[in-house]
PDB file of C-alpha atoms and ligand atoms in Angstrom:
ATOM      1  CA  MET Z   1     -17.835   2.488 -56.122  1.00 96.00           C
ATOM      2  CA  ILE Z   2     -20.083   4.237 -53.605  1.00 97.00           C
ATOM      3  CA  GLN Z   3     -23.255   2.856 -52.122  1.00 98.00           C
ATOM      4  CA  VAL Z   4     -25.325   4.810 -49.635  1.00 98.00           C
ATOM      5  CA  MET Z   5     -28.114   2.991 -47.849  1.00 98.00           C
ATOM      6  CA  ASP Z   6     -30.714   4.879 -45.843  1.00 98.00           C
ATOM      7  CA  LEU Z   7     -28.172   7.355 -44.556  1.00 98.00           C
ATOM      8  CA  SER Z   8     -29.300   9.848 -41.950  1.00 98.00           C
ATOM      9  CA  LYS Z   9     -27.246  12.391 -40.059  1.00 98.00           C
ATOM     10  CA  SER Z  10     -28.364  14.500 -37.135  1.00 97.00           C
ATOM     11  CA  TYR Z  11     -26.695  17.192 -35.100  1.00 96.00           C
ATOM     12  CA  ASP Z  12     -28.459  16.905 -31.725  1.00 93.00           C
ATOM     13  CA  GLN Z  13     -32.143  16.942 -32.629  1.00 92.00           C
ATOM     14  CA  ASN Z  14     -31.555  18.505 -36.036  1.00 96.00           C
ATOM     15  CA  GLU Z  15     -31.813  15.921 -38.814  1.00 97.00           C
ATOM     16  CA  VAL Z  16     -29.617  17.305 -41.571  1.00 97.00           C
ATOM     17  CA  LEU Z  17     -29.590  14.276 -43.885  1.00 98.00           C
ATOM     18  CA  LYS Z  18     -32.779  12.261 -44.165  1.00 98.00           C
ATOM     19  CA  HIS Z  19     -32.765   8.674 -45.412  1.00 97.00           C
ATOM     20  CA  ILE Z  20     -30.500   9.088 -48.404  1.00 98.00           C
ATOM     21  CA  SER Z  21     -29.947   6.065 -50.645  1.00 98.00           C
ATOM     22  CA  LEU Z  22     -28.019   5.970 -53.884  1.00 97.00           C
ATOM     23  CA  THR Z  23     -25.344   4.167 -55.831  1.00 98.00           C
ATOM     24  CA  ILE Z  24     -22.479   5.780 -57.698  1.00 98.00           C
ATOM     25  CA  PRO Z  25     -20.692   3.483 -60.139  1.00 98.00           C
ATOM     26  CA  ALA Z  26     -16.974   3.781 -60.851  1.00 97.00           C
ATOM     27  CA  HIS Z  27     -15.951   6.559 -63.262  1.00 97.00           C
ATOM     28  CA  GLN Z  28     -19.157   8.479 -62.771  1.00 98.00           C
ATOM     29  CA  VAL Z  29     -18.981  12.254 -62.272  1.00 98.00           C
ATOM     30  CA  VAL Z  30     -21.742  13.460 -59.985  1.00 98.00           C
ATOM     31  CA  ALA Z  31     -22.547  17.112 -59.354  1.00 98.00           C
ATOM     32  CA  VAL Z  32     -24.396  17.888 -56.136  1.00 98.00           C
ATOM     33  CA  ILE Z  33     -26.311  21.129 -56.188  1.00 97.00           C
ATOM     34  CA  GLY Z  34     -28.957  22.758 -54.044  1.00 96.00           C
ATOM     35  CA  PRO Z  35     -29.682  25.657 -51.724  1.00 96.00           C
ATOM     36  CA  SER Z  36     -27.501  26.663 -48.799  1.00 95.00           C
ATOM     37  CA  GLY Z  37     -28.052  24.509 -45.742  1.00 96.00           C
ATOM     38  CA  SER Z  38     -29.572  21.634 -47.698  1.00 97.00           C
ATOM     39  CA  GLY Z  39     -26.879  19.221 -46.466  1.00 97.00           C
ATOM     40  CA  LYS Z  40     -24.504  19.039 -49.444  1.00 98.00           C
ATOM     41  CA  SER Z  41     -21.306  19.450 -47.438  1.00 97.00           C
ATOM     42  CA  THR Z  42     -22.566  17.152 -44.710  1.00 97.00           C
ATOM     43  CA  PHE Z  43     -23.304  14.478 -47.303  1.00 98.00           C
ATOM     44  CA  LEU Z  44     -19.800  14.761 -48.740  1.00 97.00           C
ATOM     45  CA  ARG Z  45     -18.248  14.711 -45.275  1.00 96.00           C
ATOM     46  CA  CYS Z  46     -20.184  11.564 -44.384  1.00 97.00           C
ATOM     47  CA  LEU Z  47     -18.862   9.894 -47.527  1.00 96.00           C
ATOM     48  CA  ASN Z  48     -15.254  10.122 -46.353  1.00 93.00           C
ATOM     49  CA  GLY Z  49     -15.853   9.856 -42.640  1.00 93.00           C
ATOM     50  CA  LEU Z  50     -15.230  13.447 -41.668  1.00 94.00           C
ATOM     51  CA  GLU Z  51     -18.638  13.125 -39.988  1.00 94.00           C
ATOM     52  CA  MET Z  52     -19.907  10.041 -38.186  1.00 94.00           C
ATOM     53  CA  ILE Z  53     -23.199   8.854 -39.612  1.00 96.00           C
ATOM     54  CA  THR Z  54     -26.247   8.671 -37.353  1.00 97.00           C
ATOM     55  CA  SER Z  55     -27.987   5.782 -39.084  1.00 97.00           C
ATOM     56  CA  GLY Z  56     -27.755   3.769 -42.256  1.00 97.00           C
ATOM     57  CA  ALA Z  57     -24.713   2.470 -44.058  1.00 97.00           C
ATOM     58  CA  ILE Z  58     -22.160   3.546 -46.633  1.00 98.00           C
ATOM     59  CA  THR Z  59     -19.913   1.403 -48.772  1.00 97.00           C
ATOM     60  CA  VAL Z  60     -16.930   3.082 -50.397  1.00 96.00           C
ATOM     61  CA  ASN Z  61     -14.700   0.964 -52.610  1.00 95.00           C
ATOM     62  CA  ASN Z  62     -15.717  -2.185 -50.732  1.00 94.00           C
ATOM     63  CA  HIS Z  63     -15.204  -0.694 -47.285  1.00 96.00           C
ATOM     64  CA  HIS Z  64     -18.461  -1.113 -45.389  1.00 96.00           C
ATOM     65  CA  LEU Z  65     -19.420   1.507 -42.840  1.00 96.00           C
ATOM     66  CA  ASN Z  66     -22.501   0.880 -40.750  1.00 96.00           C
ATOM     67  CA  ALA Z  67     -23.942   3.155 -38.077  1.00 96.00           C
ATOM     68  CA  THR Z  68     -24.901   0.170 -35.923  1.00 96.00           C
ATOM     69  CA  GLU Z  69     -21.279  -0.933 -35.542  1.00 96.00           C
ATOM     70  CA  SER Z  70     -19.081   0.155 -32.667  1.00 95.00           C
ATOM     71  CA  LYS Z  71     -17.324   3.501 -32.963  1.00 94.00           C
ATOM     72  CA  LYS Z  72     -13.996   1.735 -32.923  1.00 96.00           C
ATOM     73  CA  LYS Z  73     -14.909  -0.490 -35.848  1.00 96.00           C
ATOM     74  CA  GLN Z  74     -16.265   2.501 -37.759  1.00 96.00           C
ATOM     75  CA  GLN Z  75     -13.066   4.465 -37.144  1.00 95.00           C
ATOM     76  CA  LYS Z  76     -11.074   1.599 -38.591  1.00 95.00           C
ATOM     77  CA  THR Z  77     -13.219   1.561 -41.712  1.00 96.00           C
ATOM     78  CA  ILE Z  78     -13.059   5.333 -42.008  1.00 96.00           C
ATOM     79  CA  HIS Z  79      -9.287   5.135 -41.959  1.00 93.00           C
ATOM     80  CA  ARG Z  80      -9.404   2.867 -45.014  1.00 94.00           C
ATOM     81  CA  VAL Z  81     -12.036   4.966 -46.736  1.00 95.00           C
ATOM     82  CA  ARG Z  82      -9.826   8.038 -46.323  1.00 93.00           C
ATOM     83  CA  GLN Z  83      -6.970   6.288 -48.098  1.00 91.00           C
ATOM     84  CA  ASP Z  84      -9.163   5.811 -51.129  1.00 94.00           C
ATOM     85  CA  THR Z  85     -10.756   9.250 -51.258  1.00 96.00           C
ATOM     86  CA  GLY Z  86      -9.209  12.596 -51.995  1.00 95.00           C
ATOM     87  CA  MET Z  87     -11.032  15.674 -50.792  1.00 95.00           C
ATOM     88  CA  VAL Z  88     -10.722  19.250 -51.984  1.00 96.00           C
ATOM     89  CA  PHE Z  89     -12.356  22.077 -50.058  1.00 93.00           C
ATOM     90  CA  GLN Z  90     -13.282  25.668 -50.740  1.00 92.00           C
ATOM     91  CA  GLN Z  91     -10.340  26.715 -48.569  1.00 91.00           C
ATOM     92  CA  PHE Z  92      -7.135  25.196 -49.853  1.00 89.00           C
ATOM     93  CA  ASN Z  93      -5.511  24.505 -46.456  1.00 90.00           C
ATOM     94  CA  LEU Z  94      -1.953  24.310 -47.795  1.00 95.00           C
ATOM     95  CA  TYR Z  95       0.945  24.400 -45.342  1.00 96.00           C
ATOM     96  CA  PRO Z  96       2.203  27.993 -45.563  1.00 96.00           C
ATOM     97  CA  HIS Z  97       5.718  27.106 -44.378  1.00 97.00           C
ATOM     98  CA  LYS Z  98       6.183  24.402 -47.009  1.00 97.00           C
ATOM     99  CA  THR Z  99       6.868  24.954 -50.688  1.00 97.00           C
ATOM    100  CA  VAL Z 100       4.407  23.821 -53.326  1.00 98.00           C
ATOM    101  CA  ILE Z 101       6.230  20.565 -53.993  1.00 98.00           C
ATOM    102  CA  GLU Z 102       6.728  19.894 -50.266  1.00 97.00           C
ATOM    103  CA  ASN Z 103       2.988  20.304 -49.782  1.00 97.00           C
ATOM    104  CA  VAL Z 104       2.350  17.592 -52.357  1.00 97.00           C
ATOM    105  CA  MET Z 105       5.193  15.346 -51.133  1.00 97.00           C
ATOM    106  CA  GLU Z 106       3.973  15.296 -47.531  1.00 94.00           C
ATOM    107  CA  ALA Z 107       1.236  12.678 -47.960  1.00 88.00           C
ATOM    108  CA  ILE Z 108       3.380  10.547 -50.228  1.00 92.00           C
ATOM    109  CA  ILE Z 109       6.081  10.323 -47.567  1.00 95.00           C
ATOM    110  CA  VAL Z 110       3.857  10.107 -44.470  1.00 91.00           C
ATOM    111  CA  VAL Z 111       0.952   8.000 -45.724  1.00 87.00           C
ATOM    112  CA  LYS Z 112       2.376   6.177 -48.720  1.00 87.00           C
ATOM    113  CA  LYS Z 113       5.710   5.631 -46.943  1.00 91.00           C
ATOM    114  CA  GLN Z 114       7.758   6.436 -50.015  1.00 94.00           C
ATOM    115  CA  SER Z 115      11.290   7.806 -49.914  1.00 96.00           C
ATOM    116  CA  LYS Z 116      11.873  11.519 -50.320  1.00 96.00           C
ATOM    117  CA  GLU Z 117      13.271  11.004 -53.806  1.00 96.00           C
ATOM    118  CA  GLN Z 118      10.324   8.916 -54.932  1.00 96.00           C
ATOM    119  CA  ALA Z 119       7.920  11.428 -53.433  1.00 97.00           C
ATOM    120  CA  LYS Z 120       9.653  14.232 -55.275  1.00 97.00           C
ATOM    121  CA  THR Z 121       9.321  12.461 -58.611  1.00 96.00           C
ATOM    122  CA  ILE Z 122       5.639  11.715 -58.074  1.00 96.00           C
ATOM    123  CA  ALA Z 123       4.865  15.210 -56.776  1.00 97.00           C
ATOM    124  CA  SER Z 124       6.650  16.732 -59.726  1.00 97.00           C
ATOM    125  CA  GLN Z 125       4.530  14.706 -62.166  1.00 96.00           C
ATOM    126  CA  LEU Z 126       1.341  15.690 -60.347  1.00 96.00           C
ATOM    127  CA  LEU Z 127       2.244  19.371 -60.428  1.00 97.00           C
ATOM    128  CA  LYS Z 128       2.870  19.067 -64.131  1.00 96.00           C
ATOM    129  CA  ARG Z 129      -0.546  17.510 -64.505  1.00 94.00           C
ATOM    130  CA  VAL Z 130      -2.211  20.542 -62.901  1.00 96.00           C
ATOM    131  CA  GLY Z 131      -0.041  22.933 -64.907  1.00 95.00           C
ATOM    132  CA  LEU Z 132       2.217  24.114 -62.109  1.00 96.00           C
ATOM    133  CA  GLN Z 133       5.610  22.622 -62.906  1.00 93.00           C
ATOM    134  CA  GLU Z 134       7.121  26.123 -62.782  1.00 96.00           C
ATOM    135  CA  LYS Z 135       5.931  26.735 -59.228  1.00 97.00           C
ATOM    136  CA  GLU Z 136       7.441  23.743 -57.442  1.00 97.00           C
ATOM    137  CA  ASP Z 137       9.740  25.711 -55.153  1.00 97.00           C
ATOM    138  CA  VAL Z 138       7.447  28.624 -54.454  1.00 97.00           C
ATOM    139  CA  TYR Z 139       5.541  29.137 -51.179  1.00 97.00           C
ATOM    140  CA  PRO Z 140       1.726  29.048 -51.338  1.00 96.00           C
ATOM    141  CA  SER Z 141       1.402  32.704 -50.326  1.00 96.00           C
ATOM    142  CA  LYS Z 142       3.048  33.655 -53.620  1.00 96.00           C
ATOM    143  CA  LEU Z 143       0.378  31.866 -55.657  1.00 96.00           C
ATOM    144  CA  SER Z 144      -3.011  32.996 -56.868  1.00 95.00           C
ATOM    145  CA  GLY Z 145      -6.086  31.316 -55.413  1.00 95.00           C
ATOM    146  CA  GLY Z 146      -6.557  29.293 -58.574  1.00 96.00           C
ATOM    147  CA  GLN Z 147      -2.966  28.074 -58.426  1.00 96.00           C
ATOM    148  CA  GLN Z 148      -3.284  27.215 -54.733  1.00 96.00           C
ATOM    149  CA  GLN Z 149      -6.406  25.218 -55.437  1.00 95.00           C
ATOM    150  CA  ARG Z 150      -4.604  23.316 -58.191  1.00 96.00           C
ATOM    151  CA  VAL Z 151      -1.848  22.481 -55.681  1.00 97.00           C
ATOM    152  CA  ALA Z 152      -4.566  21.231 -53.329  1.00 97.00           C
ATOM    153  CA  ILE Z 153      -5.881  19.003 -56.119  1.00 97.00           C
ATOM    154  CA  ALA Z 154      -2.378  17.678 -56.823  1.00 97.00           C
ATOM    155  CA  ARG Z 155      -1.952  16.996 -53.111  1.00 96.00           C
ATOM    156  CA  ALA Z 156      -5.209  15.038 -52.999  1.00 96.00           C
ATOM    157  CA  LEU Z 157      -4.182  13.064 -56.097  1.00 96.00           C
ATOM    158  CA  ALA Z 158      -0.897  12.134 -54.405  1.00 95.00           C
ATOM    159  CA  MET Z 159      -2.826   9.601 -52.336  1.00 91.00           C
ATOM    160  CA  GLU Z 160      -3.805   7.844 -55.578  1.00 93.00           C
ATOM    161  CA  PRO Z 161      -7.455   8.051 -54.605  1.00 96.00           C
ATOM    162  CA  LYS Z 162     -10.169   5.968 -56.224  1.00 96.00           C
ATOM    163  CA  ILE Z 163     -12.644   8.761 -55.612  1.00 97.00           C
ATOM    164  CA  MET Z 164     -12.304  12.527 -55.530  1.00 98.00           C
ATOM    165  CA  LEU Z 165     -14.699  14.637 -53.492  1.00 98.00           C
ATOM    166  CA  PHE Z 166     -14.901  18.369 -54.089  1.00 97.00           C
ATOM    167  CA  ASP Z 167     -16.779  20.815 -51.867  1.00 97.00           C
ATOM    168  CA  GLU Z 168     -17.266  24.076 -53.746  1.00 95.00           C
ATOM    169  CA  PRO Z 169     -13.667  24.109 -54.973  1.00 95.00           C
ATOM    170  CA  THR Z 170     -14.067  27.374 -56.869  1.00 94.00           C
ATOM    171  CA  SER Z 171     -16.275  29.371 -54.505  1.00 92.00           C
ATOM    172  CA  ALA Z 172     -13.426  31.273 -52.878  1.00 91.00           C
ATOM    173  CA  LEU Z 173     -11.828  32.212 -56.202  1.00 92.00           C
ATOM    174  CA  ASP Z 174     -11.942  35.406 -58.194  1.00 91.00           C
ATOM    175  CA  PRO Z 175     -14.105  34.798 -61.257  1.00 90.00           C
ATOM    176  CA  GLU Z 176     -11.202  34.887 -63.696  1.00 91.00           C
ATOM    177  CA  LEU Z 177      -9.446  32.071 -61.808  1.00 93.00           C
ATOM    178  CA  VAL Z 178     -12.384  29.675 -61.745  1.00 93.00           C
ATOM    179  CA  GLY Z 179     -11.792  28.363 -65.263  1.00 94.00           C
ATOM    180  CA  GLU Z 180      -8.281  27.031 -64.667  1.00 93.00           C
ATOM    181  CA  VAL Z 181      -9.463  24.933 -61.724  1.00 95.00           C
ATOM    182  CA  LEU Z 182     -12.520  23.624 -63.553  1.00 95.00           C
ATOM    183  CA  LYS Z 183     -10.268  22.704 -66.485  1.00 95.00           C
ATOM    184  CA  VAL Z 184      -8.132  20.483 -64.233  1.00 95.00           C
ATOM    185  CA  MET Z 185     -11.275  18.905 -62.818  1.00 96.00           C
ATOM    186  CA  LYS Z 186     -12.679  18.319 -66.284  1.00 95.00           C
ATOM    187  CA  GLU Z 187      -9.439  16.577 -67.296  1.00 95.00           C
ATOM    188  CA  LEU Z 188      -9.682  14.341 -64.238  1.00 96.00           C
ATOM    189  CA  ALA Z 189     -13.259  13.504 -65.152  1.00 95.00           C
ATOM    190  CA  ASP Z 190     -12.250  12.704 -68.717  1.00 95.00           C
ATOM    191  CA  GLU Z 191      -9.521  10.391 -67.405  1.00 95.00           C
ATOM    192  CA  GLY Z 192     -12.219   8.376 -65.673  1.00 96.00           C
ATOM    193  CA  MET Z 193     -11.903   9.471 -62.051  1.00 97.00           C
ATOM    194  CA  THR Z 194     -14.992   8.833 -59.939  1.00 98.00           C
ATOM    195  CA  MET Z 195     -15.965  12.263 -58.681  1.00 98.00           C
ATOM    196  CA  VAL Z 196     -18.584  13.841 -56.442  1.00 98.00           C
ATOM    197  CA  ILE Z 197     -18.590  17.615 -56.753  1.00 98.00           C
ATOM    198  CA  VAL Z 198     -20.601  20.083 -54.742  1.00 98.00           C
ATOM    199  CA  THR Z 199     -20.719  23.154 -56.913  1.00 96.00           C
ATOM    200  CA  HIS Z 200     -22.559  26.331 -57.713  1.00 92.00           C
ATOM    201  CA  GLU Z 201     -21.066  26.361 -61.216  1.00 93.00           C
ATOM    202  CA  MET Z 202     -24.132  25.323 -63.156  1.00 94.00           C
ATOM    203  CA  ARG Z 203     -22.442  25.483 -66.539  1.00 92.00           C
ATOM    204  CA  PHE Z 204     -19.674  23.181 -65.309  1.00 93.00           C
ATOM    205  CA  ALA Z 205     -22.191  20.802 -63.760  1.00 95.00           C
ATOM    206  CA  GLN Z 206     -23.993  20.658 -67.061  1.00 94.00           C
ATOM    207  CA  ASP Z 207     -20.854  20.127 -69.145  1.00 92.00           C
ATOM    208  CA  ALA Z 208     -18.731  17.871 -66.940  1.00 93.00           C
ATOM    209  CA  ALA Z 209     -21.145  15.811 -64.866  1.00 96.00           C
ATOM    210  CA  ASP Z 210     -22.862  12.577 -65.857  1.00 97.00           C
ATOM    211  CA  ARG Z 211     -25.468  13.061 -63.206  1.00 98.00           C
ATOM    212  CA  ILE Z 212     -27.010  15.781 -61.080  1.00 98.00           C
ATOM    213  CA  LEU Z 213     -28.124  15.293 -57.505  1.00 98.00           C
ATOM    214  CA  PHE Z 214     -30.342  18.133 -56.404  1.00 98.00           C
ATOM    215  CA  MET Z 215     -30.566  18.357 -52.627  1.00 98.00           C
ATOM    216  CA  ALA Z 216     -33.057  20.250 -50.518  1.00 97.00           C
ATOM    217  CA  ASP Z 217     -33.830  19.931 -46.813  1.00 97.00           C
ATOM    218  CA  GLY Z 218     -31.502  16.992 -46.311  1.00 97.00           C
ATOM    219  CA  GLN Z 219     -32.961  14.897 -49.103  1.00 98.00           C
ATOM    220  CA  ILE Z 220     -32.107  14.128 -52.684  1.00 98.00           C
ATOM    221  CA  VAL Z 221     -35.051  15.681 -54.397  1.00 97.00           C
ATOM    222  CA  GLU Z 222     -33.896  15.000 -57.947  1.00 98.00           C
ATOM    223  CA  ASP Z 223     -31.413  12.543 -59.395  1.00 98.00           C
ATOM    224  CA  ALA Z 224     -31.209  13.181 -63.097  1.00 97.00           C
ATOM    225  CA  GLU Z 225     -29.137  13.518 -66.209  1.00 97.00           C
ATOM    226  CA  PRO Z 226     -27.778  17.061 -66.529  1.00 97.00           C
ATOM    227  CA  LYS Z 227     -29.560  17.753 -69.779  1.00 96.00           C
ATOM    228  CA  LYS Z 228     -32.890  16.729 -68.350  1.00 96.00           C
ATOM    229  CA  PHE Z 229     -32.340  18.466 -65.034  1.00 97.00           C
ATOM    230  CA  PHE Z 230     -31.413  21.839 -66.469  1.00 96.00           C
ATOM    231  CA  SER Z 231     -33.938  21.903 -69.282  1.00 95.00           C
ATOM    232  CA  ASP Z 232     -36.867  20.227 -67.597  1.00 95.00           C
ATOM    233  CA  PRO Z 233     -36.568  19.716 -63.818  1.00 96.00           C
ATOM    234  CA  SER Z 234     -39.265  17.443 -62.439  1.00 96.00           C
ATOM    235  CA  THR Z 235     -39.941  19.172 -59.141  1.00 96.00           C
ATOM    236  CA  GLU Z 236     -41.141  22.643 -58.285  1.00 96.00           C
ATOM    237  CA  ARG Z 237     -38.330  22.882 -55.725  1.00 96.00           C
ATOM    238  CA  ALA Z 238     -35.691  22.466 -58.445  1.00 96.00           C
ATOM    239  CA  GLN Z 239     -37.518  24.774 -60.836  1.00 96.00           C
ATOM    240  CA  LYS Z 240     -37.493  27.509 -58.189  1.00 95.00           C
ATOM    241  CA  PHE Z 241     -33.827  26.926 -57.417  1.00 95.00           C
ATOM    242  CA  LEU Z 242     -32.821  27.131 -61.076  1.00 94.00           C
ATOM    243  CA  ALA Z 243     -34.928  30.245 -61.628  1.00 92.00           C
ATOM    244  CA  LYS Z 244     -33.104  31.915 -58.735  1.00 91.00           C
ATOM    245  CA  VAL Z 245     -29.685  30.843 -59.994  1.00 87.00           C
ATOM    246  CA  ASN Z 246     -30.484  32.168 -63.440  1.00 79.00           C
ATOM    247  CA  GLU Z 247     -31.295  35.620 -62.048  1.00 77.00           C
ATOM    248  CA  PHE Z 248     -27.572  36.181 -61.504  1.00 65.00           C
TER     249      PHE Z 248
HETATM  250  N1  ATP O   1     -21.024  20.709 -37.171  1.00 92.26           N
HETATM  251  C1  ATP O   1     -22.332  21.047 -37.214  1.00 92.26           C
HETATM  252  N2  ATP O   1     -23.047  21.144 -36.083  1.00 92.26           N
HETATM  253  C2  ATP O   1     -24.363  21.459 -36.114  1.00 92.26           C
HETATM  254  N3  ATP O   1     -25.060  21.705 -37.229  1.00 92.26           N
HETATM  255  C3  ATP O   1     -24.395  21.625 -38.397  1.00 92.26           C
HETATM  256  C4  ATP O   1     -23.006  21.295 -38.454  1.00 92.26           C
HETATM  257  N4  ATP O   1     -22.617  21.289 -39.746  1.00 92.26           N
HETATM  258  C5  ATP O   1     -23.706  21.602 -40.467  1.00 92.26           C
HETATM  259  N5  ATP O   1     -24.772  21.801 -39.668  1.00 92.26           N
HETATM  260  C6  ATP O   1     -26.135  22.130 -40.116  1.00 92.26           C
HETATM  261  O1  ATP O   1     -26.509  21.194 -41.095  1.00 92.26           O
HETATM  262  C7  ATP O   1     -27.251  21.799 -42.133  1.00 92.26           C
HETATM  263  C8  ATP O   1     -26.618  21.446 -43.473  1.00 92.26           C
HETATM  264  O2  ATP O   1     -25.337  22.048 -43.553  1.00 92.26           O
HETATM  265  P1  ATP O   1     -24.383  21.844 -44.779  1.00 92.26           P
HETATM  266  O3  ATP O   1     -23.132  22.563 -44.457  1.00 92.26           O
HETATM  267  O4  ATP O   1     -24.286  20.405 -45.095  1.00 92.26           O
HETATM  268  O5  ATP O   1     -25.183  22.585 -45.940  1.00 92.26           O
HETATM  269  P2  ATP O   1     -24.724  22.927 -47.440  1.00 92.26           P
HETATM  270  O6  ATP O   1     -25.777  22.401 -48.334  1.00 92.26           O
HETATM  271  O7  ATP O   1     -23.347  22.474 -47.657  1.00 92.26           O
HETATM  272  O8  ATP O   1     -24.801  24.517 -47.451  1.00 92.26           O
HETATM  273  P3  ATP O   1     -23.867  25.602 -48.225  1.00 92.26           P
HETATM  274  O9  ATP O   1     -24.344  25.638 -49.656  1.00 92.26           O
HETATM  275  O10 ATP O   1     -24.158  26.879 -47.516  1.00 92.26           O
HETATM  276  O11 ATP O   1     -22.453  25.158 -48.082  1.00 92.26           O
HETATM  277  C9  ATP O   1     -27.289  23.269 -41.835  1.00 92.26           C
HETATM  278  O12 ATP O   1     -28.539  23.579 -41.264  1.00 92.26           O
HETATM  279  C10 ATP O   1     -26.200  23.475 -40.814  1.00 92.26           C
HETATM  280  O13 ATP O   1     -26.508  24.500 -39.946  1.00 92.26           O
HETATM  281 MG1   MG O   2     -21.538  23.440 -48.035  1.00 92.26          MG
END
């Protein structure tokens, strides 16, 4: 579903991603972990074209993006990649002046070109799926952070993505609200969604992911099964990281 070939990304002279190559098959759930500044968000943003890549190539659901191609051609590909990927951020970015259901309907009407009635039916089903059928007509400001994030997930799902990317979806939440969001994500994973999740929730990564990518200094330092990674990391870098995480 995703193939990354020798991907590098620089900001000016600063090389933030260094020669990353990997393949993610359909239905796989990948957790990306690693220290702050290691390039996790940048990697995710390259995957759906929020950042232009400096060199290398990425294939997402058969859309081929190559850094050697013209910007125009890349933009075209990115447009298609975006249609197939849903992204959920730490900040929920809901429209404050739209109700919950209107927030979810927006993409269905604008991008999927469905009628208002159709959009309403689909949005309603999606809100049910994330456990928010009661909140359809409420404004986001009246929701808890966990509820807002679940709306954001429903909104991303409205595009019928083949892949869901999450960048620290629970980091801005009060601890007691983290579980409800992780539960929705776990359900998505169990339904077979291909997912790449940047997270600091080690327990979740261990329970829900099929695979751990440990990043440091712009590289994938370990690529392992969760069980192996958490019980017996191969590198000193990962051992140190896990020791630090476990202090808290
Ligand atoms: N738009 C940008 N312009 C310049 N440098 C950037 C930009 N975005 C990120 N960087 C740099 O790239 C590096 C990787 O950043 P990135 O946000 O990918 O890290 P991260 O692993 O997601 O960190 P965190 O866990 O803190 O979110 C950092 O050194 C950062 O300063
Ligand atoms: Mg980040």
